[in-house]
């Protein structure tokens, strides 16, 4: 199906140039990185930009910058780049696993993490990791730079804190100060490429701080604060686990749609939560656990 | 064992190099140059409505738009078995997605841009989306003129109702049989609609040239049937069959969806209005879901009686089909099932009602399995339940009742030779039926499911095949046939048959995709019949060529024809060991005799096959008499299923399927059909189904939400088993197996679930979600 | 219209494109390369996969204009000399039926084998999970890949 919408194509090579273009074109412009969402939206007439700004040649947006206590993920970083990074696999396993959950290789070679959080579709895979790690989103515009905590980033389905003239330069992901482990568990309708019907990221630290975030079970991805507070500082036992599982339904607000029912989503979130916590504990103890078929099937 | 050289051998596919190198040309790959026009179809947004007005004035102003057509431009009906369809909707639309307006432009972009400017005003009518509702007395009628629609004589439409066809089969004394049964079980099963999901969507290009001939390039399982329907539909223009040419390049998957005619008639009709241009129409994936045949949904009510010893005494099978807005092909699915819905069992007392019901959903039609997958879900679930209730092992229960050669079918004909019992035994052995497996993981349960199946080709009694075979100077062969290789490997198998007769390796036989101008008649590539039907025609053509060769040798060398044989691309003689004449020495240029003259000439041969014993002349009230099905192919399947009790996720640890191919001409290709067909079947039960909103609009017309399986979703192990009880009238004993491979999948899953967890799910699909929620409900009840 | 130049199947080529044209459309309609197929046009099926700078991408989701200066490889480019061992294995194991998905799958596997010449079955399955095949049931595809990488085919 051809694209019927005509647009101008811009391919700036610097950040300044991009910011200027955004200032001039404002809401008429769509930013293009991987294009895996944008091109589909344009084909379906969900978006009709009069200009497309391809940011892939902006050198400042390049790749991964790994520091000892933080990781910078530039806007051009694809999910494949994340998966190919052994540093991320070793230190940010939750993030690495969420990248692996995104579609399949032909999409991951193009799709970017920043694009994922800018699209902000409710079923996105990358948000729980960023929420658990307390990531910061960096934007730039003619009026200046902003650092936005990921917790304030998501406003509504497909709506973020980004202003029309702002460019997201990248995301900083702080490395937890303590020994930690994590996992990402995704419910799909089958083993192959699917959009999440529910997703859960868990990060646990040696000092018994727990970070838990859900995706696809509410209008925006969220941290499960009640559960985190309940668990904080405690070792998990059967009793505590039971209490925590009972809170899951209070944290999430799933709907019934073509992909799943509210009832099943709620049920599966409890199962994922329990299995996820166990995986994290096992990983904390140094065990290598494969989560690909953690839900069975 | 036989001493065949090419039959029964894993000969490599003759289309291999083309397909792995990117050289294979599919319909959309053909270039037509700058004079190509692109049609874009505006589809109905209403499920049932009168078309009040269509305003194309703004759209016509768009740059590069050539013309816009509506129903009034093509005021005629078409259809394969019943003429109830239209090229473009006439005054009424009957489903969301129905083709209403065709915008033709020089670029696809212009056509789509203009389409956005066409204004269509509808006046909604009451709509009906459920076949049981459509049967009610006060239901809105989709086709008030149903009684006037032309149809084949073996269809029985009920005028002033939504019933397009009602196939009844009756045998024995039902009342007595149920009274005498020790157990009678009655229940209802539900199967939704499904989509074929061939990776290549429908596409056709038509050109009506200035000399008055119409050529259509189309991705098709049925080039000759398409030619016939185009010529019939367009006869008012003075077109005759010889003026219509259908060229069918490689097909990117069919599964029944590209049988008959669906959208191809639109560019064909448009082309006649725009002489000199080639007009292309290509369905988007969304249109492919909404506006081609879909597999019909059904509600099946089964009542079955059996004795304590396990003998089935009677079956009453009432099947209500959701056939959609137009049933021209789908009604034959209903017909086929109405004859065969007792399954592969010997049952003396039978009542079948298979009812084809119009609804305001997309047209139902042929889909791999042709109705059998659908009824076998209920039937094989039901049989398992009765066996369990009688405390008889489900496999033994099937052994007791499974049909054998010489038993009578529901309509009174004799069952053909069949390896069903052998299939049951071999599958039970392969799956280790007697061994119980338990999961080490307390969260998981393991169960086993078994099912048997049969299916006959559903085709008119005069569905015929033919073949031309011609030699080239080097002794290589061009085999001209008109079946389609839709992936199953038909061209390779036909080459093997000709190769066996003529002693020429298959690699030296070229089989091309057909062109109806040049290749001889083939009814259609459907019904798993081409190996059998066209195979017979090819064998006859090869024998014709051989006879011509032997006659020539006898004439020139005075060797008795009986003493001659073909081997290693040469003629040899049993009685004269030193006689050796390579084919290449004479098959075109003949043989020089002593006086310098030449005898013979190009060897061109022909073969025709018509199943002359087939007849649809059964009694309309009982279906007794006649011989509507040429034969049945049978088989059995079993699987071991692991279920996560919390999430409902299922994993097939092992699956075995046995099929009686009569003779597997190419065993590797038969195994390939089993592996592929089984997964397609498992997908219908585990993942797929078409969802519609309350207004009849499909909710998941894309692969994001209509989930066909991926490489991550295959069984851990598949054991394909070939049984060979020869079909006496098949080429080398072969019969078709293509569709059958998916038939047992759904009940195997349902039966395995009951075995593992004691839950019985009676509606498809059986998704992880459905299993998990069923288990949760069961827990709550406790 | 804008002229772009790229390296297509090892040849430097130039072509006029509209910004709204996808790479798939340009390859098929303007460059005459028909091996990338359109199966869904929204990135779901993998039939249009080509290598872009060595990485598999869905050409229906790439604007042609983005690829200026890049290297593109389609199945035609891979087949230009002889069929390679992977392609031969696809024939030997009947790893295709209708053949419509074959170009995308062979390209995807080509990328995999470049990255990891000895993938295990689970990796093969995961990498192929974005390429739909409706005919084969995938197992013959796994078998061909395992065979060509020297692993035992069960």
Short mmCIF file of C-alpha atoms in Angstrom, two decimals, chain A residues 14-26 31 53 138-146 162-169:
data_model
loop_
_atom_site.label_atom_id
_atom_site.label_comp_id
_atom_site.label_asym_id
_atom_site.label_seq_id
_atom_site.Cartn_x
_atom_site.Cartn_y
_atom_site.Cartn_z
CA UNK A 14 23.67 18.28 13.44
CA UNK A 15 21.68 18.85 16.56
CA UNK A 16 21.47 22.61 15.90
CA UNK A 17 20.09 22.05 12.46
CA UNK A 18 17.50 19.62 13.81
CA UNK A 19 16.40 22.00 16.55
CA UNK A 20 16.00 24.78 14.00
CA UNK A 21 13.94 22.57 11.74
CA UNK A 22 11.72 21.59 14.63
CA UNK A 23 11.25 25.21 15.56
CA UNK A 24 10.25 26.12 11.99
CA UNK A 25 8.07 23.14 11.28
CA UNK A 26 6.60 22.53 14.73
CA UNK A 31 10.73 12.77 13.60
CA UNK A 53 12.90 14.85 9.79
CA UNK A 138 16.85 14.42 27.89
CA UNK A 139 15.26 16.83 25.45
CA UNK A 140 16.51 19.84 23.64
CA UNK A 141 14.72 22.65 21.85
CA UNK A 142 15.36 26.22 20.89
CA UNK A 143 14.35 27.27 24.40
CA UNK A 144 16.81 24.93 26.02
CA UNK A 145 17.41 21.54 27.49
CA UNK A 146 15.13 19.59 29.80
CA UNK A 162 7.58 15.96 24.81
CA UNK A 163 6.64 19.32 23.30
CA UNK A 164 6.23 19.59 19.54
CA UNK A 165 9.48 21.51 19.10
CA UNK A 166 11.49 19.24 21.34
CA UNK A 167 13.88 16.56 20.28
CA UNK A 168 14.67 13.69 22.59
CA UNK A 169 18.44 13.42 22.58
#
